[in-house]
PDB file of C-alpha atoms in Angstrom:
ATOM      1  CA  MET A 106       0.000   0.000   0.000  1.00 44.00           C
ATOM      2  CA  THR A 107       1.462   3.347  -0.997  1.00 40.00           C
ATOM      3  CA  TRP A 108       1.761   5.974   1.669  1.00 51.00           C
ATOM      4  CA  LEU A 109       1.103   9.569   0.706  1.00 54.00           C
ATOM      5  CA  ALA A 110       3.098  12.482   2.004  1.00 49.00           C
ATOM      6  CA  ALA A 111       3.506  16.111   1.156  1.00 46.00           C
ATOM      7  CA  SER A 112       6.467  16.496  -1.163  1.00 37.00           C
ATOM      8  CA  GLU A 113       8.380  18.845   1.139  1.00 34.00           C
ATOM      9  CA  PRO A 114       7.819  20.833   4.320  1.00 34.00           C
ATOM     10  CA  ALA A 115       5.855  23.972   3.738  1.00 36.00           C
ATOM     11  CA  ALA A 116       8.503  25.933   5.584  1.00 34.00           C
ATOM     12  CA  ARG A 117      10.624  25.384   2.498  1.00 34.00           C
ATOM     13  CA  ALA A 118       7.637  25.627   0.215  1.00 34.00           C
ATOM     14  CA  ARG A 119       6.914  29.169   1.344  1.00 35.00           C
ATOM     15  CA  GLY A 120      10.175  30.110  -0.305  1.00 36.00           C
ATOM     16  CA  ARG A 121       9.437  27.931  -3.334  1.00 34.00           C
ATOM     17  CA  SER A 122       5.708  28.458  -3.765  1.00 36.00           C
ATOM     18  CA  GLY A 123       5.878  27.869  -7.484  1.00 40.00           C
ATOM     19  CA  GLU A 124       7.316  24.370  -7.091  1.00 40.00           C
ATOM     20  CA  TRP A 125       4.853  23.528  -4.306  1.00 36.00           C
ATOM     21  CA  GLY A 126       1.983  24.743  -6.431  1.00 40.00           C
ATOM     22  CA  LEU A 127       3.110  22.641  -9.369  1.00 40.00           C
ATOM     23  CA  TRP A 128       3.294  19.544  -7.141  1.00 39.00           C
ATOM     24  CA  TRP A 129      -0.155  20.159  -5.672  1.00 40.00           C
ATOM     25  CA  ASN A 130      -1.713  20.881  -9.061  1.00 42.00           C
ATOM     26  CA  SER A 131      -0.252  17.658 -10.420  1.00 43.00           C
ATOM     27  CA  LEU A 132      -1.707  15.698  -7.501  1.00 44.00           C
ATOM     28  CA  VAL A 133      -5.181  17.152  -7.939  1.00 39.00           C
ATOM     29  CA  THR A 134      -5.098  16.856 -11.723  1.00 39.00           C
ATOM     30  CA  GLY A 135      -3.963  13.257 -11.560  1.00 41.00           C
ATOM     31  CA  LEU A 136      -6.667  12.220  -9.112  1.00 40.00           C
ATOM     32  CA  GLY A 137      -9.576  14.284 -10.360  1.00 38.00           C
ATOM     33  CA  PRO A 138     -11.467  16.869  -8.331  1.00 36.00           C
ATOM     34  CA  CYS A 139     -12.442  14.381  -5.666  1.00 37.00           C
ATOM     35  CA  PHE A 140     -12.208  15.576  -2.118  1.00 36.00           C
ATOM     36  CA  HIS A 141     -15.441  15.048   2.795  1.00 43.00           C
ATOM     37  CA  ALA A 142     -16.737  16.068   6.460  1.00 56.00           C
ATOM     38  CA  ALA A 143     -14.988  17.814   9.297  1.00 62.00           C
ATOM     39  CA  VAL A 144     -12.234  19.484   7.306  1.00 57.00           C
ATOM     40  CA  MET A 145     -12.270  23.215   6.906  1.00 50.00           C
ATOM     41  CA  SER A 146     -10.952  24.992   3.831  1.00 45.00           C
ATOM     42  CA  GLU A 147      -7.297  24.055   3.638  1.00 49.00           C
ATOM     43  CA  ASP A 148      -4.128  25.530   2.234  1.00 46.00           C
ATOM     44  CA  LEU A 149      -0.579  24.234   2.310  1.00 42.00           C
ATOM     45  CA  SER A 150       1.118  26.879   4.432  1.00 43.00           C
ATOM     46  CA  GLY A 151       2.442  26.403   7.927  1.00 48.00           C
ATOM     47  CA  ALA A 152       3.675  22.797   7.924  1.00 52.00           C
ATOM     48  CA  ASP A 153       7.219  22.186   9.202  1.00 71.00           C
ATOM     49  CA  VAL A 154       6.981  18.413   8.780  1.00 81.00           C
ATOM     50  CA  PRO A 155       5.022  16.855   5.928  1.00 91.00           C
ATOM     51  CA  PRO A 156       2.035  14.725   6.930  1.00 96.00           C
ATOM     52  CA  ILE A 157       1.696  11.146   5.760  1.00 97.00           C
ATOM     53  CA  VAL A 158      -1.355   8.990   5.089  1.00 98.00           C
ATOM     54  CA  ARG A 159      -1.201   5.270   5.818  1.00 98.00           C
ATOM     55  CA  PRO A 160      -3.670   2.379   6.221  1.00 98.00           C
ATOM     56  CA  SER A 161      -5.297   2.341   9.630  1.00 98.00           C
ATOM     57  CA  THR A 162      -4.950  -0.529  12.079  1.00 97.00           C
ATOM     58  CA  ASP A 163      -6.868  -1.641  15.164  1.00 96.00           C
ATOM     59  CA  ARG A 164      -4.150  -0.048  17.292  1.00 97.00           C
ATOM     60  CA  ASP A 165      -5.057   3.358  15.847  1.00 98.00           C
ATOM     61  CA  LEU A 166      -8.657   3.299  17.057  1.00 98.00           C
ATOM     62  CA  GLY A 167      -7.975   4.857  20.454  1.00 98.00           C
ATOM     63  CA  ASP A 168      -6.180   7.828  18.928  1.00 98.00           C
ATOM     64  CA  CYS A 169      -8.830   8.153  16.222  1.00 98.00           C
ATOM     65  CA  VAL A 170     -11.573   8.296  18.843  1.00 98.00           C
ATOM     66  CA  ARG A 171      -9.619  10.980  20.719  1.00 98.00           C
ATOM     67  CA  VAL A 172      -9.301  13.118  17.596  1.00 98.00           C
ATOM     68  CA  LEU A 173     -12.939  12.506  16.714  1.00 98.00           C
ATOM     69  CA  ALA A 174     -13.953  13.780  20.170  1.00 98.00           C
ATOM     70  CA  GLU A 175     -11.970  16.974  19.568  1.00 98.00           C
ATOM     71  CA  VAL A 176     -13.679  17.443  16.216  1.00 96.00           C
ATOM     72  CA  HIS A 177     -17.102  16.797  17.714  1.00 97.00           C
ATOM     73  CA  GLU A 178     -16.525  19.395  20.410  1.00 97.00           C
ATOM     74  CA  ARG A 179     -15.238  21.941  17.897  1.00 95.00           C
ATOM     75  CA  ASP A 180     -17.490  21.322  14.875  1.00 92.00           C
ATOM     76  CA  GLY A 181     -20.353  19.101  15.984  1.00 92.00           C
ATOM     77  CA  TYR A 182     -19.227  16.251  13.731  1.00 93.00           C
ATOM     78  CA  PRO A 183     -20.594  13.688  13.962  1.00 94.00           C
ATOM     79  CA  MET A 184     -23.892  15.428  14.671  1.00 91.00           C
ATOM     80  CA  ILE A 185     -24.896  12.660  17.108  1.00 91.00           C
ATOM     81  CA  TRP A 186     -22.020  11.352  19.205  1.00 96.00           C
ATOM     82  CA  PRO A 187     -22.046   7.545  18.867  1.00 96.00           C
ATOM     83  CA  ASP A 188     -22.433   5.323  21.911  1.00 96.00           C
ATOM     84  CA  PHE A 189     -19.526   3.249  20.620  1.00 97.00           C
ATOM     85  CA  PRO A 190     -17.233   5.562  18.620  1.00 98.00           C
ATOM     86  CA  ALA A 191     -14.738   2.838  17.732  1.00 98.00           C
ATOM     87  CA  ALA A 192     -17.533   0.799  16.162  1.00 97.00           C
ATOM     88  CA  TRP A 193     -18.787   3.934  14.374  1.00 97.00           C
ATOM     89  CA  LEU A 194     -15.358   4.248  12.777  1.00 98.00           C
ATOM     90  CA  THR A 195     -15.456   0.628  11.598  1.00 97.00           C
ATOM     91  CA  PRO A 196     -18.930   0.085  10.126  1.00 96.00           C
ATOM     92  CA  PRO A 197     -19.813  -3.321   8.669  1.00 96.00           C
ATOM     93  CA  MET A 198     -19.667  -2.057   5.064  1.00 97.00           C
ATOM     94  CA  LEU A 199     -16.156  -0.600   5.473  1.00 98.00           C
ATOM     95  CA  MET A 200     -13.743  -1.621   2.707  1.00 98.00           C
ATOM     96  CA  ALA A 201     -10.680   0.356   3.753  1.00 98.00           C
ATOM     97  CA  SER A 202      -9.634   3.208   6.014  1.00 98.00           C
ATOM     98  CA  TRP A 203      -6.595   5.399   6.510  1.00 98.00           C
ATOM     99  CA  VAL A 204      -5.141   7.744   9.071  1.00 98.00           C
ATOM    100  CA  ALA A 205      -3.041  10.856   8.674  1.00 98.00           C
ATOM    101  CA  GLU A 206       0.032  11.276  10.845  1.00 98.00           C
ATOM    102  CA  LEU A 207       1.890  14.476  11.647  1.00 97.00           C
ATOM    103  CA  ASP A 208       5.021  14.355  13.799  1.00 94.00           C
ATOM    104  CA  GLY A 209       4.105  10.781  14.718  1.00 94.00           C
ATOM    105  CA  ARG A 210       0.626  11.737  15.943  1.00 97.00           C
ATOM    106  CA  ILE A 211      -2.656  10.690  14.346  1.00 98.00           C
ATOM    107  CA  VAL A 212      -4.434  13.846  13.206  1.00 98.00           C
ATOM    108  CA  GLY A 213      -6.983  12.630  10.673  1.00 97.00           C
ATOM    109  CA  HIS A 214      -9.007   9.714   9.372  1.00 97.00           C
ATOM    110  CA  ILE A 215     -11.057   8.654   6.357  1.00 96.00           C
ATOM    111  CA  GLY A 216     -13.030   5.588   5.346  1.00 97.00           C
ATOM    112  CA  LEU A 217     -14.281   4.055   2.125  1.00 98.00           C
ATOM    113  CA  SER A 218     -17.368   1.840   2.334  1.00 98.00           C
ATOM    114  CA  ARG A 219     -19.835  -0.101   0.281  1.00 97.00           C
ATOM    115  CA  SER A 220     -23.260   1.446  -0.051  1.00 93.00           C
ATOM    116  CA  ASP A 221     -25.483   1.155   2.989  1.00 90.00           C
ATOM    117  CA  ALA A 222     -29.268   1.450   3.067  1.00 88.00           C
ATOM    118  CA  ARG A 223     -28.863   4.636   5.122  1.00 89.00           C
ATOM    119  CA  ASP A 224     -26.742   6.343   2.424  1.00 95.00           C
ATOM    120  CA  ALA A 225     -28.691   8.551   0.023  1.00 96.00           C
ATOM    121  CA  ALA A 226     -26.040   9.450  -2.574  1.00 97.00           C
ATOM    122  CA  PRO A 227     -25.441   5.924  -3.984  1.00 97.00           C
ATOM    123  CA  GLY A 228     -29.069   5.445  -4.983  1.00 97.00           C
ATOM    124  CA  LEU A 229     -29.214   8.882  -6.576  1.00 97.00           C
ATOM    125  CA  TRP A 230     -26.041   8.259  -8.576  1.00 97.00           C
ATOM    126  CA  ALA A 231     -27.230   4.812  -9.644  1.00 97.00           C
ATOM    127  CA  ALA A 232     -30.563   6.225 -10.816  1.00 97.00           C
ATOM    128  CA  ARG A 233     -28.879   9.020 -12.729  1.00 96.00           C
ATOM    129  CA  THR A 234     -26.227   6.907 -14.463  1.00 96.00           C
ATOM    130  CA  GLY A 235     -27.870   3.505 -14.692  1.00 97.00           C
ATOM    131  CA  VAL A 236     -25.038   1.775 -12.844  1.00 96.00           C
ATOM    132  CA  SER A 237     -25.518  -0.659 -10.008  1.00 96.00           C
ATOM    133  CA  VAL A 238     -24.980   0.522  -6.460  1.00 96.00           C
ATOM    134  CA  ASP A 239     -22.358  -2.228  -6.351  1.00 96.00           C
ATOM    135  CA  ALA A 240     -20.258  -0.001  -8.630  1.00 97.00           C
ATOM    136  CA  ILE A 241     -20.317   2.867  -6.127  1.00 98.00           C
ATOM    137  CA  ALA A 242     -18.169   3.576  -3.076  1.00 98.00           C
ATOM    138  CA  VAL A 243     -19.070   5.912  -0.216  1.00 98.00           C
ATOM    139  CA  VAL A 244     -16.421   8.241   1.196  1.00 96.00           C
ATOM    140  CA  ASN A 245     -17.094   8.701   4.899  1.00 96.00           C
ATOM    141  CA  ARG A 246     -15.710   9.174   8.401  1.00 95.00           C
ATOM    142  CA  LEU A 247     -13.444  11.997   7.256  1.00 92.00           C
ATOM    143  CA  PHE A 248     -12.137  14.336   9.904  1.00 94.00           C
ATOM    144  CA  VAL A 249      -8.991  16.311  10.676  1.00 93.00           C
ATOM    145  CA  ALA A 250      -7.882  17.445  14.117  1.00 97.00           C
ATOM    146  CA  PRO A 251      -8.526  21.165  14.685  1.00 95.00           C
ATOM    147  CA  SER A 252      -4.854  21.661  15.572  1.00 95.00           C
ATOM    148  CA  ALA A 253      -3.703  20.160  12.247  1.00 95.00           C
ATOM    149  CA  ARG A 254      -5.855  22.063   9.775  1.00 90.00           C
ATOM    150  CA  GLY A 255      -4.485  24.235   7.009  1.00 87.00           C
ATOM    151  CA  LEU A 256      -1.854  21.666   6.017  1.00 91.00           C
ATOM    152  CA  GLY A 257      -3.621  19.868   3.179  1.00 84.00           C
ATOM    153  CA  ILE A 258      -4.323  16.785   5.305  1.00 89.00           C
ATOM    154  CA  GLY A 259      -7.956  16.491   4.283  1.00 84.00           C
ATOM    155  CA  ALA A 260      -6.950  16.556   0.636  1.00 84.00           C
ATOM    156  CA  LEU A 261      -4.292  13.888   1.174  1.00 90.00           C
ATOM    157  CA  LEU A 262      -6.824  11.644   2.891  1.00 91.00           C
ATOM    158  CA  MET A 263      -9.313  12.189   0.099  1.00 85.00           C
ATOM    159  CA  ALA A 264      -6.679  11.464  -2.523  1.00 85.00           C
ATOM    160  CA  GLN A 265      -6.000   8.084  -0.950  1.00 92.00           C
ATOM    161  CA  ALA A 266      -9.694   7.177  -0.690  1.00 91.00           C
ATOM    162  CA  VAL A 267     -10.411   8.242  -4.251  1.00 85.00           C
ATOM    163  CA  ARG A 268      -7.427   6.292  -5.567  1.00 90.00           C
ATOM    164  CA  GLU A 269      -8.660   3.185  -3.765  1.00 97.00           C
ATOM    165  CA  ALA A 270     -12.165   3.601  -5.202  1.00 96.00           C
ATOM    166  CA  GLN A 271     -10.746   4.018  -8.690  1.00 92.00           C
ATOM    167  CA  ASP A 272      -8.495   0.981  -8.285  1.00 97.00           C
ATOM    168  CA  ARG A 273     -11.589  -1.042  -7.390  1.00 97.00           C
ATOM    169  CA  GLY A 274     -13.500   0.309 -10.388  1.00 97.00           C
ATOM    170  CA  LEU A 275     -15.941   2.203  -8.148  1.00 98.00           C
ATOM    171  CA  HIS A 276     -17.293   5.739  -8.355  1.00 97.00           C
ATOM    172  CA  PRO A 277     -17.031   7.744  -5.119  1.00 96.00           C
ATOM    173  CA  VAL A 278     -20.024   9.581  -3.643  1.00 97.00           C
ATOM    174  CA  LEU A 279     -20.790  11.102  -0.259  1.00 96.00           C
ATOM    175  CA  ASP A 280     -23.520  12.553   1.935  1.00 96.00           C
ATOM    176  CA  VAL A 281     -23.005  15.652   4.066  1.00 93.00           C
ATOM    177  CA  VAL A 282     -25.352  17.316   6.528  1.00 94.00           C
ATOM    178  CA  ALA A 283     -26.739  20.408   4.822  1.00 94.00           C
ATOM    179  CA  SER A 284     -25.873  22.612   7.787  1.00 91.00           C
ATOM    180  CA  ASP A 285     -22.161  21.888   7.240  1.00 87.00           C
ATOM    181  CA  PHE A 286     -21.757  24.823   4.888  1.00 87.00           C
ATOM    182  CA  ALA A 287     -17.943  24.794   4.941  1.00 77.00           C
ATOM    183  CA  ALA A 288     -17.748  21.164   3.837  1.00 80.00           C
ATOM    184  CA  ALA A 289     -20.370  21.639   1.113  1.00 86.00           C
ATOM    185  CA  ALA A 290     -18.561  24.697  -0.211  1.00 79.00           C
ATOM    186  CA  LEU A 291     -15.282  22.757  -0.295  1.00 75.00           C
ATOM    187  CA  TYR A 292     -16.762  19.896  -2.291  1.00 79.00           C
ATOM    188  CA  GLU A 293     -18.297  22.262  -4.814  1.00 84.00           C
ATOM    189  CA  ARG A 294     -15.090  24.241  -5.246  1.00 77.00           C
ATOM    190  CA  LEU A 295     -13.302  20.952  -5.955  1.00 76.00           C
ATOM    191  CA  GLY A 296     -15.766  19.889  -8.609  1.00 83.00           C
ATOM    192  CA  TRP A 297     -18.114  17.527  -6.798  1.00 84.00           C
ATOM    193  CA  GLN A 298     -21.554  17.382  -8.387  1.00 93.00           C
ATOM    194  CA  LEU A 299     -24.579  18.049  -6.197  1.00 97.00           C
ATOM    195  CA  LEU A 300     -27.078  15.284  -6.891  1.00 97.00           C
ATOM    196  CA  ALA A 301     -29.908  16.372  -4.593  1.00 97.00           C
ATOM    197  CA  THR A 302     -30.815  17.651  -1.167  1.00 97.00           C
ATOM    198  CA  VAL A 303     -32.934  15.120   0.701  1.00 97.00           C
ATOM    199  CA  GLU A 304     -34.507  14.554   4.101  1.00 94.00           C
ATOM    200  CA  GLN A 305     -33.359  11.585   6.165  1.00 91.00           C
ATOM    201  CA  GLN A 306     -35.018  10.207   9.295  1.00 88.00           C
ATOM    202  CA  TRP A 307     -32.098   9.537  11.616  1.00 85.00           C
ATOM    203  CA  SER A 308     -34.311   8.663  14.560  1.00 84.00           C
ATOM    204  CA  PRO A 309     -38.010   8.784  15.439  1.00 86.00           C
ATOM    205  CA  GLU A 310     -37.448  12.306  16.747  1.00 86.00           C
ATOM    206  CA  GLN A 311     -34.839  13.621  14.314  1.00 88.00           C
ATOM    207  CA  LYS A 312     -35.136  14.411  10.622  1.00 92.00           C
ATOM    208  CA  VAL A 313     -31.983  15.752   8.966  1.00 93.00           C
ATOM    209  CA  THR A 314     -31.430  17.520   5.650  1.00 96.00           C
ATOM    210  CA  VAL A 315     -28.535  15.996   3.715  1.00 96.00           C
ATOM    211  CA  ARG A 316     -26.736  17.150   0.578  1.00 96.00           C
ATOM    212  CA  CYS A 317     -25.672  14.304  -1.709  1.00 98.00           C
ATOM    213  CA  TYR A 318     -22.584  14.602  -3.909  1.00 95.00           C
ATOM    214  CA  ALA A 319     -20.795  12.534  -6.523  1.00 95.00           C
ATOM    215  CA  ALA A 320     -17.239  13.000  -7.701  1.00 93.00           C
ATOM    216  CA  ALA A 321     -16.901  14.504 -11.134  1.00 86.00           C
ATOM    217  CA  THR A 322     -16.610  12.016 -13.963  1.00 82.00           C
TER     218      THR A 322
END
């Protein structure tokens, strides 16, 4: 499994912004405009050590739950804190997941799953394109620690998930809560296609508006 890392520390990149920009443009161009949830708008300034993305392991779950708790307190993601956060990070339909490390610390996470009955975007994409939901992958469980934002970590995580989906011959889609305006704006700036805005019944007492996106073809 290939690990992803920024090509050089941004401390050097600030003095070589042209080269950094060329590297980043080549990454985005090569992967397509495919980027999900608790990640604010990111740039590549401020990093002294480049982050890496690697496959997650069971030993990472404790640190992932810790980071997720920080994100939940800061951003309200996930909207409903799970009773068992480690199980929430490893749903039954999960195909693969990755973590981001910075200075040896886990600072981000992403998952790639098969379609679940609770996901809205796969059915919308299947209806629009005529493909089976079995040819669709759902990008989910994406978050970046508040202290590690602005370093391109969310984009690196997304790049890995999108590459995995493509390698499996699957088209990536995602759902995002409509009130997460920053995430929705990020996806649209990066070329994701809004399929629909739908209502989902998350519990007998809670109905949530969700925006459904598909990566550009």
